[in-house]
Amino acid sequence: MKNIAVIGAGTMGNGIAHTFAQSGFKVQLIDLNDTSLKRGMDTIARNLDRMVAKEKISAADKEETLGNITTFTDTQKGVKNVDLVVEAATENLDLKLKIFKQLDEVCEAHTILATNTSSISITQIAAATSRPEQVIGMHFMNPVPIMKLVEIIRGYNTSDAVTTSIMELSKTLGKVPTEVNDYPGFVANRILMPMINESIETLYNGVAGVEEIDTVMKLGMAHPMGPLQLADFIGLDVCLSILNVMYDGFKNPKYAPCPLLVNMVMAGKLGVKSGEGFYDYAESRKAEKVSEQFAKH
């Protein structure tokens, strides 16, 4: 397995492309939007520059990594001669079903189709194809080049051979693949999202402020980042989407998103990506200033 296609040049897509390219794979990065592709490649170059500055890689390594990536705006051309496609588009079921239906039609018969979804059913996505045994979840963590974990999610029909192949492939990237079964939220988000949601409920109910909640979890539970800061980093719209998938999947009220989260997303307060969430990122991305809405006066 040497040729990889990645669908989507956003945060996760460019991180996945970077990781494969740095490990010596030939990567075909696909996005329908030229601007997104350019932004994605600029991000990869910037992240590589940071690694060169820290002497983790050489300047030659950087050039080799960038040289391993070719960009495409045409999906059919972009998936030509690849052994694996990793889809990293927006966390939207209809969009993913449409992409996988198209991939099934244009990819060669041997090509494995993987999705980086953080919560959507692999079995449901696989059902849009005629090769459900070759569809699997590869849930990378953000930032992809740094985080070691890859959740490998088997759909109902995913074959043993494909699962083994993707587990081994993940190891060649220097990752730690962990196999889980296909239930809403898998493992990472099934545990993480209720904690984030409960943190938002705690703020909503006036138990404590933003900084206080994050401080308790950082210092008391040894979390490197408080849950409200983490929610901002993930994107409050993404958190809401995952909670909705879990609520719909389990029909259990414990997964119902907090009204405060719903309102913030409707108001466009999405966290780091929009410049404001629980914290204000106008001057720094380091969550040093609590958003005016939650500041104590």
mmCIF file of N, CA, C and O in Angstrom, residues 58-117:
data_model
loop_
_atom_site.group_PDB
_atom_site.id
_atom_site.type_symbol
_atom_site.label_atom_id
_atom_site.label_comp_id
_atom_site.label_asym_id
_atom_site.label_seq_id
_atom_site.Cartn_x
_atom_site.Cartn_y
_atom_site.Cartn_z
ATOM 1 N N SER A 58 14.707 17.486 8.910
ATOM 2 C CA SER A 58 15.626 18.370 8.179
ATOM 3 C C SER A 58 14.866 19.129 7.099
ATOM 4 O O SER A 58 13.726 18.774 6.760
ATOM 5 N N ALA A 59 15.516 20.147 6.529
ATOM 6 C CA ALA A 59 14.903 20.904 5.430
ATOM 7 C C ALA A 59 14.645 19.976 4.242
ATOM 8 O O ALA A 59 13.642 20.112 3.530
ATOM 9 N N ALA A 60 15.555 19.008 4.042
ATOM 10 C CA ALA A 60 15.390 18.032 2.941
ATOM 11 C C ALA A 60 14.158 17.153 3.188
ATOM 12 O O ALA A 60 13.410 16.836 2.255
ATOM 13 N N ASP A 61 13.923 16.785 4.457
ATOM 14 C CA ASP A 61 12.730 15.990 4.812
ATOM 15 C C ASP A 61 11.457 16.772 4.468
ATOM 16 O O ASP A 61 10.484 16.211 3.965
ATOM 17 N N LYS A 62 11.496 18.069 4.772
ATOM 18 C CA LYS A 62 10.340 18.922 4.481
ATOM 19 C C LYS A 62 10.028 18.906 2.984
ATOM 20 O O LYS A 62 8.887 18.694 2.574
ATOM 21 N N GLU A 63 11.075 19.132 2.160
ATOM 22 C CA GLU A 63 10.872 19.173 0.708
ATOM 23 C C GLU A 63 10.383 17.824 0.175
ATOM 24 O O GLU A 63 9.531 17.770 -0.709
ATOM 25 N N GLU A 64 10.927 16.759 0.732
ATOM 26 C CA GLU A 64 10.516 15.412 0.298
ATOM 27 C C GLU A 64 9.039 15.161 0.632
ATOM 28 O O GLU A 64 8.284 14.620 -0.174
ATOM 29 N N THR A 65 8.635 15.589 1.844
ATOM 30 C CA THR A 65 7.241 15.431 2.265
ATOM 31 C C THR A 65 6.303 16.187 1.329
ATOM 32 O O THR A 65 5.306 15.642 0.844
ATOM 33 N N LEU A 66 6.631 17.457 1.061
ATOM 34 C CA LEU A 66 5.794 18.267 0.161
ATOM 35 C C LEU A 66 5.772 17.667 -1.243
ATOM 36 O O LEU A 66 4.739 17.682 -1.924
ATOM 37 N N GLY A 67 6.922 17.111 -1.659
ATOM 38 C CA GLY A 67 7.015 16.490 -2.982
ATOM 39 C C GLY A 67 6.180 15.233 -3.121
ATOM 40 O O GLY A 67 5.865 14.805 -4.233
ATOM 41 N N ASN A 68 5.813 14.633 -1.986
ATOM 42 C CA ASN A 68 4.996 13.408 -2.003
ATOM 43 C C ASN A 68 3.506 13.689 -2.169
ATOM 44 O O ASN A 68 2.708 12.771 -2.290
ATOM 45 N N ILE A 69 3.130 14.988 -2.136
ATOM 46 C CA ILE A 69 1.709 15.347 -2.208
ATOM 47 C C ILE A 69 1.380 16.004 -3.548
ATOM 48 O O ILE A 69 2.037 16.954 -3.962
ATOM 49 N N THR A 70 0.359 15.483 -4.217
ATOM 50 C CA THR A 70 -0.167 16.088 -5.444
ATOM 51 C C THR A 70 -1.613 16.469 -5.171
ATOM 52 O O THR A 70 -2.344 15.713 -4.516
ATOM 53 N N THR A 71 -2.027 17.632 -5.659
ATOM 54 C CA THR A 71 -3.393 18.092 -5.374
ATOM 55 C C THR A 71 -4.308 17.942 -6.596
ATOM 56 O O THR A 71 -3.851 18.048 -7.742
ATOM 57 N N PHE A 72 -5.580 17.696 -6.318
ATOM 58 C CA PHE A 72 -6.580 17.508 -7.372
ATOM 59 C C PHE A 72 -7.891 18.171 -6.966
ATOM 60 O O PHE A 72 -8.264 18.149 -5.803
ATOM 61 N N THR A 73 -8.613 18.721 -7.960
ATOM 62 C CA THR A 73 -9.986 19.190 -7.701
ATOM 63 C C THR A 73 -10.993 18.236 -8.342
ATOM 64 O O THR A 73 -12.197 18.396 -8.156
ATOM 65 N N ASP A 74 -10.492 17.249 -9.087
ATOM 66 C CA ASP A 74 -11.353 16.256 -9.727
ATOM 67 C C ASP A 74 -11.199 14.918 -8.986
ATOM 68 O O ASP A 74 -10.119 14.328 -8.997
ATOM 69 N N THR A 75 -12.270 14.456 -8.353
ATOM 70 C CA THR A 75 -12.198 13.225 -7.545
ATOM 71 C C THR A 75 -11.788 12.016 -8.385
ATOM 72 O O THR A 75 -10.944 11.216 -7.970
ATOM 73 N N GLN A 76 -12.368 11.882 -9.563
ATOM 74 C CA GLN A 76 -12.082 10.714 -10.399
ATOM 75 C C GLN A 76 -10.596 10.630 -10.748
ATOM 76 O O GLN A 76 -9.986 9.563 -10.694
ATOM 77 N N LYS A 77 -9.992 11.786 -11.090
ATOM 78 C CA LYS A 77 -8.550 11.798 -11.390
ATOM 79 C C LYS A 77 -7.742 11.581 -10.115
ATOM 80 O O LYS A 77 -6.705 10.930 -10.122
ATOM 81 N N GLY A 78 -8.222 12.147 -9.008
ATOM 82 C CA GLY A 78 -7.488 12.093 -7.742
ATOM 83 C C GLY A 78 -7.389 10.709 -7.125
ATOM 84 O O GLY A 78 -6.471 10.428 -6.357
ATOM 85 N N VAL A 79 -8.351 9.831 -7.441
ATOM 86 C CA VAL A 79 -8.323 8.489 -6.836
ATOM 87 C C VAL A 79 -7.736 7.438 -7.779
ATOM 88 O O VAL A 79 -7.766 6.244 -7.483
ATOM 89 N N LYS A 80 -7.197 7.887 -8.905
ATOM 90 C CA LYS A 80 -6.634 6.935 -9.870
ATOM 91 C C LYS A 80 -5.416 6.231 -9.272
ATOM 92 O O LYS A 80 -4.542 6.860 -8.686
ATOM 93 N N ASN A 81 -5.383 4.909 -9.391
ATOM 94 C CA ASN A 81 -4.235 4.079 -8.961
ATOM 95 C C ASN A 81 -3.935 4.140 -7.468
ATOM 96 O O ASN A 81 -2.778 3.975 -7.070
ATOM 97 N N VAL A 82 -4.931 4.410 -6.634
ATOM 98 C CA VAL A 82 -4.657 4.431 -5.186
ATOM 99 C C VAL A 82 -5.130 3.133 -4.533
ATOM 100 O O VAL A 82 -6.054 2.478 -5.005
ATOM 101 N N ASP A 83 -4.461 2.780 -3.438
ATOM 102 C CA ASP A 83 -4.796 1.560 -2.692
ATOM 103 C C ASP A 83 -5.773 1.847 -1.556
ATOM 104 O O ASP A 83 -6.475 0.962 -1.081
ATOM 105 N N LEU A 84 -5.779 3.108 -1.117
ATOM 106 C CA LEU A 84 -6.615 3.511 0.016
ATOM 107 C C LEU A 84 -7.086 4.938 -0.187
ATOM 108 O O LEU A 84 -6.298 5.807 -0.589
ATOM 109 N N VAL A 85 -8.351 5.176 0.084
ATOM 110 C CA VAL A 85 -8.878 6.542 0.129
ATOM 111 C C VAL A 85 -9.296 6.813 1.576
ATOM 112 O O VAL A 85 -9.990 6.002 2.196
ATOM 113 N N VAL A 86 -8.842 7.952 2.125
ATOM 114 C CA VAL A 86 -9.295 8.373 3.459
ATOM 115 C C VAL A 86 -10.145 9.632 3.272
ATOM 116 O O VAL A 86 -9.645 10.659 2.825
ATOM 117 N N GLU A 87 -11.416 9.510 3.591
ATOM 118 C CA GLU A 87 -12.331 10.645 3.459
ATOM 119 C C GLU A 87 -12.298 11.468 4.746
ATOM 120 O O GLU A 87 -12.460 10.927 5.838
ATOM 121 N N ALA A 88 -12.062 12.776 4.592
ATOM 122 C CA ALA A 88 -12.008 13.674 5.756
ATOM 123 C C ALA A 88 -12.817 14.937 5.469
ATOM 124 O O ALA A 88 -12.374 16.052 5.720
ATOM 125 N N ALA A 89 -14.008 14.741 4.908
ATOM 126 C CA ALA A 89 -14.899 15.871 4.616
ATOM 127 C C ALA A 89 -15.670 16.252 5.882
ATOM 128 O O ALA A 89 -15.499 15.649 6.944
ATOM 129 N N THR A 90 -16.520 17.248 5.756
ATOM 130 C CA THR A 90 -17.326 17.730 6.884
ATOM 131 C C THR A 90 -18.154 16.599 7.488
ATOM 132 O O THR A 90 -18.571 15.683 6.784
ATOM 133 N N GLU A 91 -18.382 16.685 8.811
ATOM 134 C CA GLU A 91 -19.114 15.642 9.546
ATOM 135 C C GLU A 91 -20.608 15.758 9.252
ATOM 136 O O GLU A 91 -21.402 16.223 10.074
ATOM 137 N N ASN A 92 -20.974 15.320 8.034
ATOM 138 C CA ASN A 92 -22.354 15.416 7.574
ATOM 139 C C ASN A 92 -22.717 14.115 6.864
ATOM 140 O O ASN A 92 -22.064 13.731 5.896
ATOM 141 N N LEU A 93 -23.741 13.432 7.368
ATOM 142 C CA LEU A 93 -24.075 12.098 6.860
ATOM 143 C C LEU A 93 -24.388 12.102 5.367
ATOM 144 O O LEU A 93 -23.841 11.301 4.607
ATOM 145 N N ASP A 94 -25.260 13.010 4.921
ATOM 146 C CA ASP A 94 -25.654 13.026 3.507
ATOM 147 C C ASP A 94 -24.453 13.240 2.598
ATOM 148 O O ASP A 94 -24.336 12.609 1.543
ATOM 149 N N LEU A 95 -23.556 14.142 3.012
ATOM 150 C CA LEU A 95 -22.349 14.412 2.225
ATOM 151 C C LEU A 95 -21.469 13.158 2.143
ATOM 152 O O LEU A 95 -20.979 12.782 1.067
ATOM 153 N N LYS A 96 -21.298 12.491 3.277
ATOM 154 C CA LYS A 96 -20.442 11.297 3.290
ATOM 155 C C LYS A 96 -21.038 10.173 2.433
ATOM 156 O O LYS A 96 -20.324 9.490 1.700
ATOM 157 N N LEU A 97 -22.351 9.987 2.505
ATOM 158 C CA LEU A 97 -23.000 8.956 1.690
ATOM 159 C C LEU A 97 -22.796 9.249 0.202
ATOM 160 O O LEU A 97 -22.516 8.346 -0.595
ATOM 161 N N LYS A 98 -22.907 10.521 -0.162
ATOM 162 C CA LYS A 98 -22.721 10.927 -1.560
ATOM 163 C C LYS A 98 -21.277 10.661 -2.004
ATOM 164 O O LYS A 98 -21.029 10.133 -3.091
ATOM 165 N N ILE A 99 -20.317 11.004 -1.141
ATOM 166 C CA ILE A 99 -18.901 10.800 -1.471
ATOM 167 C C ILE A 99 -18.592 9.312 -1.640
ATOM 168 O O ILE A 99 -17.935 8.906 -2.602
ATOM 169 N N PHE A 100 -19.089 8.488 -0.716
ATOM 170 C CA PHE A 100 -18.765 7.056 -0.775
ATOM 171 C C PHE A 100 -19.440 6.360 -1.958
ATOM 172 O O PHE A 100 -18.861 5.442 -2.543
ATOM 173 N N LYS A 101 -20.603 6.821 -2.322
ATOM 174 C CA LYS A 101 -21.265 6.273 -3.511
ATOM 175 C C LYS A 101 -20.407 6.568 -4.748
ATOM 176 O O LYS A 101 -20.171 5.700 -5.589
ATOM 177 N N GLN A 102 -19.901 7.813 -4.809
ATOM 178 C CA GLN A 102 -19.052 8.189 -5.947
ATOM 179 C C GLN A 102 -17.724 7.426 -5.930
ATOM 180 O O GLN A 102 -17.266 6.926 -6.956
ATOM 181 N N LEU A 103 -17.108 7.318 -4.743
ATOM 182 C CA LEU A 103 -15.830 6.603 -4.637
ATOM 183 C C LEU A 103 -15.985 5.159 -5.089
ATOM 184 O O LEU A 103 -15.126 4.612 -5.786
ATOM 185 N N ASP A 104 -17.080 4.533 -4.691
ATOM 186 C CA ASP A 104 -17.330 3.143 -5.079
ATOM 187 C C ASP A 104 -17.387 2.999 -6.598
ATOM 188 O O ASP A 104 -16.923 2.008 -7.163
ATOM 189 N N GLU A 105 -17.938 4.022 -7.249
ATOM 190 C CA GLU A 105 -18.074 3.977 -8.711
ATOM 191 C C GLU A 105 -16.762 4.226 -9.439
ATOM 192 O O GLU A 105 -16.504 3.637 -10.487
ATOM 193 N N VAL A 106 -15.905 5.108 -8.891
ATOM 194 C CA VAL A 106 -14.692 5.516 -9.638
ATOM 195 C C VAL A 106 -13.397 4.847 -9.170
ATOM 196 O O VAL A 106 -12.403 4.869 -9.893
ATOM 197 N N CYS A 107 -13.392 4.245 -7.979
ATOM 198 C CA CYS A 107 -12.166 3.602 -7.481
ATOM 199 C C CYS A 107 -12.030 2.189 -8.038
ATOM 200 O O CYS A 107 -13.015 1.532 -8.368
ATOM 201 N N GLU A 108 -10.784 1.726 -8.118
ATOM 202 C CA GLU A 108 -10.543 0.355 -8.560
ATOM 203 C C GLU A 108 -11.084 -0.630 -7.530
ATOM 204 O O GLU A 108 -11.264 -0.289 -6.356
ATOM 205 N N ALA A 109 -11.316 -1.861 -7.984
ATOM 206 C CA ALA A 109 -11.989 -2.873 -7.153
ATOM 207 C C ALA A 109 -11.241 -3.173 -5.854
ATOM 208 O O ALA A 109 -11.860 -3.468 -4.837
ATOM 209 N N HIS A 110 -9.894 -3.087 -5.884
ATOM 210 C CA HIS A 110 -9.116 -3.467 -4.689
ATOM 211 C C HIS A 110 -9.024 -2.342 -3.656
ATOM 212 O O HIS A 110 -8.604 -2.559 -2.522
ATOM 213 N N THR A 111 -9.419 -1.114 -4.044
ATOM 214 C CA THR A 111 -9.204 0.060 -3.180
ATOM 215 C C THR A 111 -10.041 -0.023 -1.899
ATOM 216 O O THR A 111 -11.247 -0.270 -1.942
ATOM 217 N N ILE A 112 -9.374 0.201 -0.766
ATOM 218 C CA ILE A 112 -10.053 0.269 0.534
ATOM 219 C C ILE A 112 -10.569 1.688 0.730
ATOM 220 O O ILE A 112 -9.860 2.671 0.435
ATOM 221 N N LEU A 113 -11.790 1.824 1.215
ATOM 222 C CA LEU A 113 -12.388 3.136 1.455
ATOM 223 C C LEU A 113 -12.510 3.366 2.961
ATOM 224 O O LEU A 113 -13.218 2.626 3.644
ATOM 225 N N ALA A 114 -11.802 4.371 3.459
ATOM 226 C CA ALA A 114 -11.824 4.675 4.895
ATOM 227 C C ALA A 114 -12.448 6.048 5.119
ATOM 228 O O ALA A 114 -12.357 6.931 4.271
ATOM 229 N N THR A 115 -13.071 6.206 6.275
ATOM 230 C CA THR A 115 -13.618 7.508 6.653
ATOM 231 C C THR A 115 -13.026 7.947 7.985
ATOM 232 O O THR A 115 -12.818 7.128 8.883
ATOM 233 N N ASN A 116 -12.758 9.242 8.090
ATOM 234 C CA ASN A 116 -12.230 9.809 9.330
ATOM 235 C C ASN A 116 -13.369 10.302 10.237
ATOM 236 O O ASN A 116 -13.129 11.040 11.181
ATOM 237 N N THR A 117 -14.589 9.862 9.970
ATOM 238 C CA THR A 117 -15.713 10.316 10.800
ATOM 239 C C THR A 117 -15.435 10.066 12.289
ATOM 240 O O THR A 117 -14.824 9.059 12.654
#
